[in-house]
Coordinates of C-alpha atoms in Angstrom, one line a residue:
Chain I
M1 CA -3.9 35.4 -45.9
P2 CA -7.5 36.6 -47.3
E3 CA -9.8 38.0 -44.2
T4 CA -11.8 35.6 -42.9
L5 CA -9.3 32.0 -42.7
T6 CA -9.9 28.3 -42.8
L7 CA -8.0 26.4 -39.7
P8 CA -7.6 23.5 -38.5
N9 CA -8.8 22.3 -35.3
A10 CA -6.4 23.5 -32.7
P11 CA -8.1 25.5 -29.6
K12 CA -5.9 27.5 -27.4
I13 CA -3.2 28.1 -30.5
P14 CA -3.1 31.3 -32.2
L15 CA -3.1 29.5 -35.5
R16 CA -5.1 33.9 -36.6
R17 CA -2.3 35.9 -34.7
Y18 CA 0.8 34.0 -36.5
L19 CA -0.8 33.5 -39.8
K20 CA 0.0 37.4 -39.9
Q21 CA 3.2 36.7 -39.5
T22 CA 5.6 36.6 -43.3
K23 CA 7.6 32.7 -42.8
D24 CA 10.8 33.1 -43.6
D25 CA 11.0 33.1 -47.4
A26 CA 15.6 32.5 -47.4
L27 CA 15.4 29.1 -50.0
V28 CA 17.7 27.5 -47.9
A29 CA 19.3 23.7 -48.4
P30 CA 16.4 20.8 -47.4
A31 CA 16.6 17.5 -45.1
T32 CA 19.9 16.2 -45.3
V33 CA 18.5 12.1 -45.8
D34 CA 20.8 8.9 -43.6
A35 CA 19.4 5.8 -45.4
P36 CA 20.5 2.9 -47.0
S37 CA 20.8 2.7 -51.3
T38 CA 17.6 0.9 -51.4
V39 CA 16.1 3.8 -49.8
V40 CA 14.5 6.4 -52.3
V41 CA 15.8 10.2 -51.7
D42 CA 15.3 12.5 -53.8
H43 CA 14.2 17.1 -53.5
P44 CA 12.1 18.3 -56.7
D45 CA 10.9 21.4 -56.7
S46 CA 7.4 21.0 -56.0
V47 CA 5.7 18.1 -53.5
V48 CA 1.5 17.7 -53.5
M49 CA 1.2 18.3 -49.6
P50 CA -1.9 18.5 -47.5
A51 CA -3.6 21.5 -48.4
T52 CA -6.9 22.0 -47.1
N53 CA -6.9 24.4 -45.2
D54 CA -5.7 28.4 -45.2
F55 CA -2.7 26.8 -42.6
E56 CA -1.3 24.0 -44.9
K57 CA -1.9 27.0 -47.5
W58 CA 0.2 29.5 -45.5
L59 CA 2.9 25.9 -44.4
N60 CA 3.4 24.8 -48.5
A61 CA 3.5 28.7 -49.6
K62 CA 7.0 29.1 -51.3
P63 CA 10.1 29.4 -51.4
Q64 CA 10.3 26.4 -49.8
S65 CA 13.1 23.6 -49.5
V66 CA 11.4 20.1 -50.4
T67 CA 12.7 16.9 -49.6
T68 CA 10.8 12.4 -50.4
I69 CA 11.6 9.5 -49.8
N70 CA 10.0 6.6 -51.3
I71 CA 10.4 4.0 -48.9
P72 CA 9.7 0.2 -50.5
A73 CA 7.3 -2.2 -50.2
G74 CA 9.0 -5.0 -48.4
F75 CA 11.7 -2.9 -47.1
S76 CA 13.3 -4.3 -43.3
D77 CA 16.1 -2.5 -41.3
Q78 CA 16.4 -1.8 -38.2
T79 CA 19.0 0.7 -38.4
P80 CA 17.5 4.2 -38.0
I81 CA 16.1 5.8 -41.2
K82 CA 17.6 9.2 -40.2
L83 CA 16.0 13.2 -42.0
T84 CA 18.2 15.9 -40.2
G85 CA 15.9 19.1 -40.9
P86 CA 17.9 22.1 -42.6
V87 CA 20.5 23.9 -40.1
D88 CA 18.6 27.6 -41.5
G89 CA 15.2 27.3 -43.2
G90 CA 12.3 24.9 -42.7
G91 CA 10.5 22.9 -45.9
L92 CA 8.5 20.2 -46.7
V93 CA 9.0 16.8 -46.7
H94 CA 6.9 14.7 -48.4
I95 CA 7.1 10.3 -47.1
T96 CA 5.5 7.4 -48.9
I97 CA 6.3 3.5 -47.0
G98 CA 6.0 1.4 -49.1
E99 CA 3.1 -2.6 -48.1
N100 CA 4.9 -5.2 -45.1
A101 CA 7.7 -2.6 -44.4
N102 CA 9.6 -1.9 -41.4
V103 CA 10.5 0.9 -40.9
V104 CA 12.0 2.6 -38.2
F105 CA 13.1 6.2 -38.7
Q106 CA 14.5 9.8 -37.2
E107 CA 13.8 13.1 -38.1
R108 CA 15.7 16.0 -36.0
W109 CA 14.8 19.3 -36.4
T110 CA 17.5 21.8 -34.8
S111 CA 17.1 25.1 -37.5
T112 CA 17.3 28.7 -36.3
G113 CA 15.8 31.8 -38.3
S114 CA 12.9 34.1 -37.4
M115 CA 9.5 32.2 -38.5
L116 CA 9.6 28.7 -39.8
G117 CA 7.0 26.9 -41.7
I118 CA 7.7 22.6 -41.6
A119 CA 5.1 20.3 -43.3
V120 CA 5.7 16.1 -43.0
A121 CA 3.7 14.2 -44.6
I122 CA 4.1 9.8 -44.1
D123 CA 2.0 8.1 -46.2
I124 CA 1.2 4.6 -44.6
A125 CA 0.5 1.4 -47.3
A126 CA -1.2 -1.1 -45.9
G127 CA 0.8 -3.6 -44.0
A128 CA 4.1 -2.1 -43.0
T129 CA 5.0 -1.5 -39.2
V130 CA 7.0 2.0 -37.8
N131 CA 8.7 3.1 -35.5
W132 CA 8.8 7.0 -35.3
L133 CA 11.0 9.5 -33.3
A134 CA 10.9 13.3 -34.5
Y135 CA 13.2 15.3 -32.2
D136 CA 12.2 19.0 -32.4
A137 CA 15.0 20.5 -30.4
F138 CA 14.8 23.5 -33.2
K139 CA 16.5 27.2 -32.0
A140 CA 13.9 30.0 -34.3
D141 CA 12.1 31.9 -33.1
T142 CA 8.7 31.1 -34.3
V143 CA 7.8 27.6 -36.1
L144 CA 4.3 26.3 -37.3
L145 CA 4.8 22.5 -37.6
Q146 CA 2.3 19.7 -38.5
R147 CA 3.5 16.1 -39.2
T148 CA 0.0 14.1 -41.4
V149 CA 0.0 10.6 -40.8
N150 CA -1.7 8.5 -43.3
M151 CA -2.7 5.7 -42.2
A152 CA -4.0 2.0 -45.1
A153 CA -4.9 -1.2 -43.7
N154 CA -3.1 -3.2 -40.9
T155 CA -1.1 -0.5 -39.9
T156 CA 0.8 0.2 -37.2
L157 CA 3.1 3.2 -36.2
N158 CA 4.3 3.9 -32.8
L159 CA 5.1 7.9 -32.8
T160 CA 7.7 9.9 -30.5
V161 CA 7.5 13.4 -30.2
A162 CA 10.4 15.1 -28.3
G163 CA 9.5 18.5 -28.2
F164 CA 13.0 20.0 -26.3
S165 CA 12.4 23.7 -28.7
Q166 CA 13.5 27.1 -27.8
N167 CA 10.7 28.0 -30.5
S168 CA 7.6 29.4 -29.9
G169 CA 4.7 28.6 -31.8
A170 CA 2.8 25.6 -33.0
S171 CA 2.6 21.2 -33.4
L172 CA -0.4 20.4 -35.5
L173 CA 0.4 16.4 -35.6
T174 CA -2.8 14.6 -37.2
T175 CA -2.8 11.0 -37.6
N176 CA -5.7 9.9 -40.0
L177 CA -6.0 5.9 -39.7
N178 CA -7.8 5.2 -42.8
G179 CA -7.1 1.3 -43.2
D180 CA -9.6 -1.1 -40.8
G181 CA -7.5 -2.1 -38.3
A182 CA -4.7 0.5 -38.1
E183 CA -3.7 1.0 -34.7
A184 CA -1.3 4.0 -34.3
T185 CA 0.1 5.0 -30.6
I186 CA 1.6 8.1 -31.0
N187 CA 3.3 10.2 -27.6
V188 CA 4.4 13.0 -26.7
G189 CA 6.2 14.8 -23.9
V190 CA 7.0 18.4 -24.2
L191 CA 9.6 20.6 -21.6
A192 CA 8.7 24.5 -22.2
A193 CA 11.0 27.3 -20.4
G194 CA 11.4 31.0 -20.3
K195 CA 8.8 32.5 -22.2
Q196 CA 7.7 30.2 -25.2
H197 CA 4.2 30.0 -25.9
L198 CA 3.9 27.0 -27.7
G199 CA 0.9 25.0 -28.4
Y200 CA 0.2 21.0 -29.7
A201 CA -2.7 19.8 -31.2
T202 CA -2.2 15.8 -31.4
A203 CA -5.4 14.4 -33.1
V204 CA -6.0 11.1 -33.8
T205 CA -9.5 10.1 -36.4
N206 CA -10.9 6.5 -36.4
F207 CA -11.7 6.6 -40.2
G208 CA -11.3 2.1 -39.9
R209 CA -13.3 -0.2 -38.8
K210 CA -10.9 -2.1 -35.9
T211 CA -8.9 0.6 -35.6
V212 CA -7.0 1.8 -32.5
G213 CA -5.9 5.2 -31.4
H214 CA -3.9 6.3 -28.2
I215 CA -1.8 9.2 -27.4
N216 CA -0.4 9.8 -24.5
Q217 CA 1.2 14.2 -23.8
R218 CA 3.3 15.2 -20.9
G219 CA 4.8 18.2 -20.9
V220 CA 6.9 20.0 -18.2
I221 CA 6.5 23.9 -17.6
T222 CA 8.2 26.0 -15.8
D223 CA 10.2 29.5 -16.1
K224 CA 7.3 31.8 -17.3
A225 CA 6.6 29.2 -20.3
H226 CA 3.2 28.8 -21.5
L227 CA 2.1 24.9 -23.1
V228 CA -1.4 24.0 -24.1
F229 CA -2.1 19.9 -25.2
N230 CA -4.9 19.5 -27.0
G231 CA -5.9 15.6 -27.4
I232 CA -8.1 15.2 -30.4
G233 CA -10.4 11.7 -30.3
H234 CA -12.9 11.0 -33.4
I235 CA -14.0 8.1 -34.1
V236 CA -16.3 8.4 -37.3
E237 CA -19.3 7.0 -37.6
G238 CA -19.1 3.2 -38.9
A239 CA -15.3 2.8 -37.8
R240 CA -16.8 -0.2 -35.6
G241 CA -14.7 -2.0 -32.9
S242 CA -12.5 0.6 -33.5
D243 CA -10.4 2.4 -29.6
A244 CA -9.5 5.7 -28.7
Q245 CA -8.2 7.1 -25.9
Q246 CA -5.9 10.3 -24.6
E247 CA -4.2 11.4 -21.9
N248 CA -2.6 14.5 -21.7
R249 CA -0.2 16.0 -18.6
V250 CA 1.4 19.0 -18.0
L251 CA 2.6 19.5 -15.0
M252 CA 4.8 23.2 -13.6
L253 CA 7.5 23.5 -12.2
S254 CA 7.7 27.7 -11.6
E255 CA 4.8 30.5 -9.7
H256 CA 4.2 31.0 -13.3
A257 CA 4.1 28.5 -15.9
R258 CA 0.8 28.4 -17.2
G259 CA -0.1 25.0 -18.9
D260 CA -3.5 23.8 -20.3
A261 CA -4.5 19.6 -21.5
N262 CA -7.3 19.4 -23.4
P263 CA -9.3 16.8 -24.0
I264 CA -11.2 16.6 -27.1
L265 CA -13.1 13.3 -27.5
L266 CA -15.8 12.9 -30.7
I267 CA -17.5 9.4 -31.2
D268 CA -20.0 9.6 -34.1
E269 CA -20.3 5.9 -34.0
N270 CA -22.0 3.3 -31.1
D271 CA -20.0 -0.2 -31.6
V272 CA -16.6 2.2 -30.2
T273 CA -14.4 2.3 -26.9
A274 CA -12.8 5.5 -25.6
G275 CA -11.5 7.1 -22.8
H276 CA -9.5 10.2 -22.0
A277 CA -8.0 11.9 -18.5
A278 CA -6.0 15.0 -18.3
S279 CA -3.9 17.1 -15.4
A280 CA -2.5 20.0 -15.0
S281 CA -0.5 19.6 -11.4
R282 CA 2.9 21.3 -9.7
V283 CA 4.9 18.4 -8.5
D284 CA 3.4 16.1 -6.0
Q285 CA 5.1 17.2 -2.9
R286 CA 4.4 13.7 -1.1
Q287 CA 6.9 12.7 -3.7
L288 CA 9.4 15.2 -2.3
Y289 CA 8.6 14.5 0.4
Y290 CA 10.2 10.3 0.1
L291 CA 13.1 10.9 -1.8
M292 CA 14.8 13.2 0.6
S293 CA 13.7 10.4 3.4
R294 CA 16.0 9.0 2.3
G295 CA 18.7 11.4 1.8
V296 CA 18.8 12.5 -2.1
S297 CA 18.9 16.9 -2.4
A298 CA 15.6 18.4 -2.8
V299 CA 17.5 19.4 -6.1
V300 CA 18.0 15.9 -7.3
A301 CA 14.6 14.7 -5.9
K302 CA 12.8 17.4 -8.2
R303 CA 14.4 15.8 -11.1
M304 CA 13.5 12.2 -10.4
V305 CA 9.4 12.9 -10.6
I306 CA 10.1 15.3 -13.0
R307 CA 12.0 12.9 -15.2
G308 CA 10.1 10.3 -14.3
F309 CA 6.6 12.3 -15.2
L310 CA 8.4 12.8 -18.5
E311 CA 9.5 8.8 -19.0
A312 CA 5.6 8.4 -19.3
G313 CA 6.2 10.0 -23.1
L314 CA 9.3 9.3 -24.1
G315 CA 9.4 5.7 -22.1
E316 CA 10.0 4.7 -25.7
I317 CA 12.3 5.5 -27.3
R318 CA 14.9 2.8 -27.6
D319 CA 18.1 5.1 -28.8
A320 CA 20.1 4.8 -25.2
D321 CA 22.2 7.7 -26.3
L322 CA 19.4 9.7 -27.7
K323 CA 17.8 9.2 -23.9
Q324 CA 20.7 10.7 -22.3
E325 CA 21.2 13.3 -24.5
L326 CA 17.0 14.3 -23.7
F327 CA 17.5 13.8 -19.4
D328 CA 20.7 16.3 -19.9
A329 CA 18.0 18.5 -21.9
I330 CA 15.9 18.3 -18.8
D331 CA 18.7 18.3 -16.5
E332 CA 20.4 21.5 -18.0
T333 CA 17.1 23.2 -18.6
L334 CA 15.8 22.9 -14.9
V335 CA 19.4 23.8 -13.8
N336 CA 19.0 27.4 -15.8
A337 CA 15.7 27.4 -14.0
D338 CA 16.9 26.9 -10.5
A339 CA 19.4 29.2 -11.5
Chain Q
M1 CA 26.9 5.0 20.1
T2 CA 24.7 7.9 18.4
K3 CA 22.2 9.4 20.2
L4 CA 18.3 11.0 19.8
E5 CA 16.6 12.4 21.6
I6 CA 13.4 14.2 22.4
K7 CA 12.8 17.2 25.0
D8 CA 9.5 18.0 25.7
L9 CA 8.0 18.3 21.4
H10 CA 5.0 19.9 21.7
V11 CA 3.8 19.5 17.3
K12 CA 0.4 20.6 14.9
V13 CA -0.5 20.1 11.9
K14 CA 0.8 23.2 9.8
A15 CA -2.2 23.8 7.6
E16 CA -5.2 23.5 10.7
P17 CA -3.4 25.4 12.8
E18 CA -5.9 26.7 14.7
H19 CA -6.1 22.8 16.1
P20 CA -5.3 21.8 18.8
E21 CA -1.7 20.7 19.2
I22 CA -1.2 16.2 18.0
L23 CA 2.5 16.3 20.3
R24 CA 2.0 18.0 23.3
G25 CA 5.1 17.4 25.3
I26 CA 7.4 13.6 24.2
N27 CA 10.2 13.4 25.9
L28 CA 12.6 10.4 24.1
T29 CA 16.0 8.7 24.4
I30 CA 16.6 6.6 21.6
N31 CA 20.4 5.1 22.0
T32 CA 21.7 3.1 18.9
G33 CA 22.3 0.0 20.7
E34 CA 18.8 -0.1 21.1
I35 CA 14.9 -0.8 19.5
H36 CA 11.9 0.9 21.3
A37 CA 8.4 -0.6 20.7
L38 CA 5.9 2.5 19.6
M39 CA 2.8 1.5 20.9
G40 CA -0.7 3.0 21.4
P41 CA -4.0 3.8 19.8
N42 CA -5.2 4.8 16.4
G43 CA -5.0 9.0 15.4
N44 CA -3.2 9.2 19.2
G45 CA 0.4 11.0 17.4
K46 CA 2.4 7.7 16.4
S47 CA 3.2 8.9 12.8
T48 CA 3.6 12.4 13.6
L49 CA 5.8 11.8 15.7
A50 CA 8.0 10.3 13.4
E51 CA 6.9 12.4 10.7
T52 CA 8.4 15.1 12.6
I53 CA 11.4 13.4 13.9
M54 CA 11.8 12.4 9.8
G55 CA 10.7 16.1 9.4
N56 CA 7.7 16.6 7.7
P57 CA 6.4 19.6 6.8
A58 CA 3.4 18.8 6.6
Y59 CA 4.3 19.6 10.3
L60 CA 5.2 22.7 12.8
V61 CA 7.3 22.4 16.5
T62 CA 6.1 25.0 18.2
Q63 CA 7.5 23.9 21.0
G64 CA 10.3 21.5 22.7
D65 CA 13.7 20.2 20.6
I66 CA 15.3 17.3 18.6
L67 CA 19.0 15.9 19.1
I68 CA 21.6 14.2 17.6
D69 CA 23.8 14.2 20.0
G70 CA 23.2 17.0 21.6
E71 CA 23.1 19.1 17.7
S72 CA 19.5 20.7 17.5
I73 CA 18.2 18.9 13.5
L74 CA 14.6 21.3 13.6
D75 CA 16.7 23.7 11.5
K76 CA 17.8 20.7 9.2
A77 CA 15.3 19.7 5.8
V78 CA 14.6 16.4 5.8
D79 CA 17.1 15.2 3.0
E80 CA 19.8 16.9 5.3
R81 CA 18.7 14.1 8.8
A82 CA 18.7 11.7 6.7
R83 CA 21.9 11.9 5.9
L84 CA 22.7 12.0 9.3
G85 CA 21.9 8.7 9.7
L86 CA 17.5 9.1 10.1
F87 CA 15.7 6.8 8.4
L88 CA 11.2 6.7 7.9
G89 CA 10.0 3.7 6.7
M90 CA 6.7 4.2 6.2
Q91 CA 3.0 4.1 6.7
Y92 CA 2.4 5.2 2.6
P93 CA 5.5 4.7 0.5
A94 CA 4.8 7.6 -2.4
E95 CA 5.6 5.7 -6.0
I96 CA 7.6 7.5 -8.6
N97 CA 7.2 6.4 -12.4
G98 CA 9.7 6.5 -14.6
V99 CA 12.6 5.8 -11.5
T100 CA 14.5 2.6 -11.5
N101 CA 14.3 1.7 -7.6
A102 CA 18.2 0.1 -8.0
E103 CA 18.7 3.9 -9.9
F104 CA 17.2 5.5 -7.0
I105 CA 18.3 2.9 -3.8
R106 CA 22.6 3.9 -6.1
A107 CA 21.2 7.5 -5.7
A108 CA 20.4 7.6 -2.0
I109 CA 24.1 5.6 -1.0
N110 CA 25.8 8.1 -3.4
A111 CA 24.3 11.6 -1.5
R112 CA 25.6 10.3 1.9
R113 CA 29.4 9.5 -0.2
P114 CA 31.6 12.1 -1.9
K115 CA 32.1 12.9 -5.2
D116 CA 34.8 11.4 -5.6
D117 CA 33.9 8.8 -3.8
Q118 CA 30.5 7.0 -5.4
I119 CA 30.4 3.6 -4.8
P120 CA 31.6 1.6 -7.4
I121 CA 28.8 -0.1 -9.6
M122 CA 29.6 -3.8 -8.9
Q123 CA 30.1 -3.7 -5.5
F124 CA 26.3 -1.8 -6.1
I125 CA 25.3 -5.1 -7.3
K126 CA 26.1 -7.1 -5.2
Q127 CA 24.9 -5.8 -2.6
L128 CA 21.2 -5.3 -4.0
D129 CA 21.1 -8.9 -5.0
A130 CA 22.1 -9.8 -1.3
T131 CA 20.4 -7.6 0.6
M132 CA 16.8 -8.8 -1.8
D133 CA 17.6 -12.2 -1.5
Q134 CA 17.7 -12.0 1.7
L135 CA 14.7 -10.4 2.3
K136 CA 12.7 -12.8 -0.6
M137 CA 12.5 -10.0 -2.9
P138 CA 12.0 -11.7 -6.8
E139 CA 15.0 -9.5 -9.4
D140 CA 13.6 -7.9 -11.9
M141 CA 12.1 -5.9 -8.6
A142 CA 15.3 -4.5 -8.8
D143 CA 14.4 -3.2 -12.5
R144 CA 11.3 -1.7 -11.4
Y145 CA 9.8 1.4 -10.6
L146 CA 10.1 2.6 -7.4
N147 CA 6.6 0.8 -5.4
Q148 CA 5.6 1.6 -8.6
G149 CA 2.3 -0.8 -8.8
F150 CA 3.6 -2.7 -6.3
S151 CA 1.8 -4.1 -3.7
G152 CA 1.2 -3.6 0.0
G153 CA 3.4 -6.1 0.8
E154 CA 5.5 -5.8 -1.7
K155 CA 5.5 -2.3 -0.5
K156 CA 7.1 -2.5 3.0
R157 CA 10.1 -5.2 2.0
N158 CA 10.9 -2.5 -0.2
E159 CA 11.4 -0.5 2.3
I160 CA 13.3 -2.4 4.7
L161 CA 15.3 -3.3 1.7
Q162 CA 16.7 0.9 1.1
L163 CA 17.0 0.4 4.6
M164 CA 19.6 -2.8 4.8
M165 CA 21.3 -0.9 1.3
I166 CA 21.1 2.7 3.5
K167 CA 23.0 1.3 6.9
P168 CA 21.0 4.1 9.1
H169 CA 21.0 5.6 13.1
F170 CA 18.2 5.2 13.6
A171 CA 15.5 3.7 11.1
M172 CA 11.9 4.3 12.5
L173 CA 9.4 2.2 11.0
D174 CA 5.5 2.9 11.3
E175 CA 4.2 0.4 11.1
I176 CA 5.4 -2.4 9.0
D177 CA 4.0 -4.8 9.4
S178 CA 0.8 -4.5 8.0
G179 CA -0.2 -5.7 5.1
L180 CA 1.9 -8.3 5.8
D181 CA 1.6 -12.3 5.7
I182 CA 2.8 -13.6 8.1
D183 CA 6.2 -15.2 6.6
A184 CA 6.3 -12.2 5.1
L185 CA 6.1 -10.3 8.8
R186 CA 8.9 -13.6 9.7
I187 CA 11.6 -12.7 6.4
V188 CA 11.0 -8.6 7.2
A189 CA 11.9 -8.8 11.3
E190 CA 14.9 -11.2 10.2
G191 CA 16.3 -8.2 8.0
V192 CA 15.2 -5.2 10.8
N193 CA 16.9 -8.0 13.3
S194 CA 19.7 -8.0 11.2
M195 CA 20.8 -4.5 10.8
R196 CA 20.7 -4.9 15.0
G197 CA 24.2 -3.4 16.7
K198 CA 25.9 -1.3 17.9
E199 CA 25.5 1.6 15.8
F200 CA 21.9 1.0 14.6
G201 CA 18.5 2.0 17.6
T202 CA 15.3 1.8 16.5
M203 CA 11.5 3.0 17.0
I204 CA 9.1 0.4 16.4
I205 CA 5.4 1.8 15.6
T206 CA 3.0 -1.4 15.1
H207 CA -0.1 -1.7 17.3
Y208 CA 0.6 -5.6 17.4
Q209 CA 2.3 -7.8 20.3
R210 CA 2.7 -10.0 16.9
L211 CA 5.5 -8.6 15.3
L212 CA 7.3 -8.0 18.6
N213 CA 7.5 -12.2 19.2
Y214 CA 10.0 -11.9 16.2
I215 CA 11.8 -8.1 17.2
V216 CA 11.8 -8.0 20.8
P217 CA 11.7 -4.1 21.7
D218 CA 14.3 -3.3 24.5
F219 CA 11.9 -0.9 25.5
V220 CA 7.8 0.2 24.9
H221 CA 6.3 3.4 25.2
I222 CA 2.5 3.5 25.7
L223 CA 1.6 7.4 23.1
K224 CA -1.5 8.3 24.4
D225 CA -3.2 11.9 23.4
G226 CA -0.2 13.4 22.7
E227 CA 1.6 12.2 25.1
I228 CA 3.7 8.9 26.7
I229 CA 2.1 8.0 29.6
E230 CA 3.6 4.6 30.0
T231 CA 6.8 3.3 29.3
G232 CA 8.7 -0.9 30.6
G233 CA 9.8 -3.1 28.7
A234 CA 8.7 -6.5 25.7
E235 CA 6.5 -7.9 28.3
L236 CA 4.2 -4.5 28.3
A237 CA 3.3 -5.0 24.6
K238 CA 2.6 -8.7 25.7
E239 CA 0.5 -7.0 29.0
L240 CA -1.3 -4.5 26.4
E241 CA -1.9 -7.8 24.1
K242 CA -4.5 -9.1 27.0
T243 CA -5.4 -5.5 28.1
G244 CA -5.8 -3.2 26.0
Y245 CA -4.9 0.5 25.7
E246 CA -8.8 1.3 27.0
H247 CA -7.3 1.6 30.8
L248 CA -4.5 3.5 30.4
K249 CA -5.0 7.5 31.0
V250 CA -2.4 10.5 30.8
G251 CA -0.1 10.9 33.6
D252 CA 0.4 7.4 34.5
A253 CA 3.5 7.7 33.7
N254 CA 4.3 9.6 37.0
A255 CA 2.3 8.2 39.1

């Protein structure tokens, strides 16, 4: 790595320090994909990924498992296409979604390792509607992850990231509203425990006219964990009639838990609407008292408050089994934290 | 029959230890089967009394005791007190996102039952539907998040819904009539009246005689300057409606 690195905008996330570490270099089996036969899945030797800064170059450095997924134009199926990341490594995933397709997609990562790099790029062609769920449950020590979404005109994206990992590291999520009328809702729900040090930078850039970008991040932090939420809404000059909204909230459950919520709005156009809200808070004693005054124990009351808080980030998840899995994970983490 | 006793109760706000006591020696006994009304001017300790009995950690008991059937509950946490039979219909109920009304009420009922004898779901739904019907609450309020976005009147009705589902021994209702229109007031009062019986006692905090036309109390107490200065029957509330509190002074109770 050169002495001076070019890095993406990710305040309070120590990317420079992370990039000094060597990425796990064993070539692992690539991600597996469960999809109808009309969807083309391939594992070529290489694939063109975003490479505009040193962070991206680090992610792209070989050896690297590669997976490409091509969802054809007009594809329409509400059964989720499922991608499962390698059990013991990272990799590159490039997904193209054809015009006017209507897609439900689920990503799941539980990889082990010491230093993983993961890059996922999603190109959405005009008129497509995409419901995306990324379930991150990494068991690795450190993970640097980037998801980049490029959206053409009149596309709709509803993306939920459920962050239930054990690793430290960074998660960058960049959505580019390139075409006019593109609309993205990005929900992020994160549970941080133990000694995790996690940074999220969730950015939406309005390039096209009448584009809508909403970011909603919720994080619960316990033990000695540290969670940073950056929300970056950027409306570029010329993106008239666009809307950028964001909400970043963290809830700290223990004395040594640390949380940061940084809303960043960059507005270079006049004819737009934009807004943000941010908070870093502790469990509301009034809510606990109210719930307990009906006879539920302090432990149950606390879980209800926490679940309600995360619900705002994970509320879009329709898969009942997955939702139950997440709630069980919350309970398990809190039981460990209470012990 | 169950007995709730308040003995020489002195209370301060925990966060303001240098401030004088809000309650200065309250004595009150409520048996199940009785309806008590607690009246008095604003800021004289009525809500503090109810919150302290419930166990709100914001208040500090500096002297005296609170007992249920002769046993002190002062060292018990709010949830234990609730399971012993206390209920507080709050003036400003909290809003909880992500937890539905129905889910919460079921959790509250189940908290009172042994782990191997939780309320069967069908029985619960039937009971909830019937009670909501009685309170003229629209069905979707069961699936809405607890008090989230409820109007003032809806919140009050929801407190009574919880009361009727949980069936406590003692209910303290703190200004349950505020924010209710006249029809809602009647419906809520009918709900409370339907609870009346040998195993249910209540302390109703109100500023208005109007509520007491619907829920006729056995006893009316006037709380002023942190003390109960007068106790009477239902006629006392009617009298106050004409005379106000101004002429009543601390010490009159013993006169």
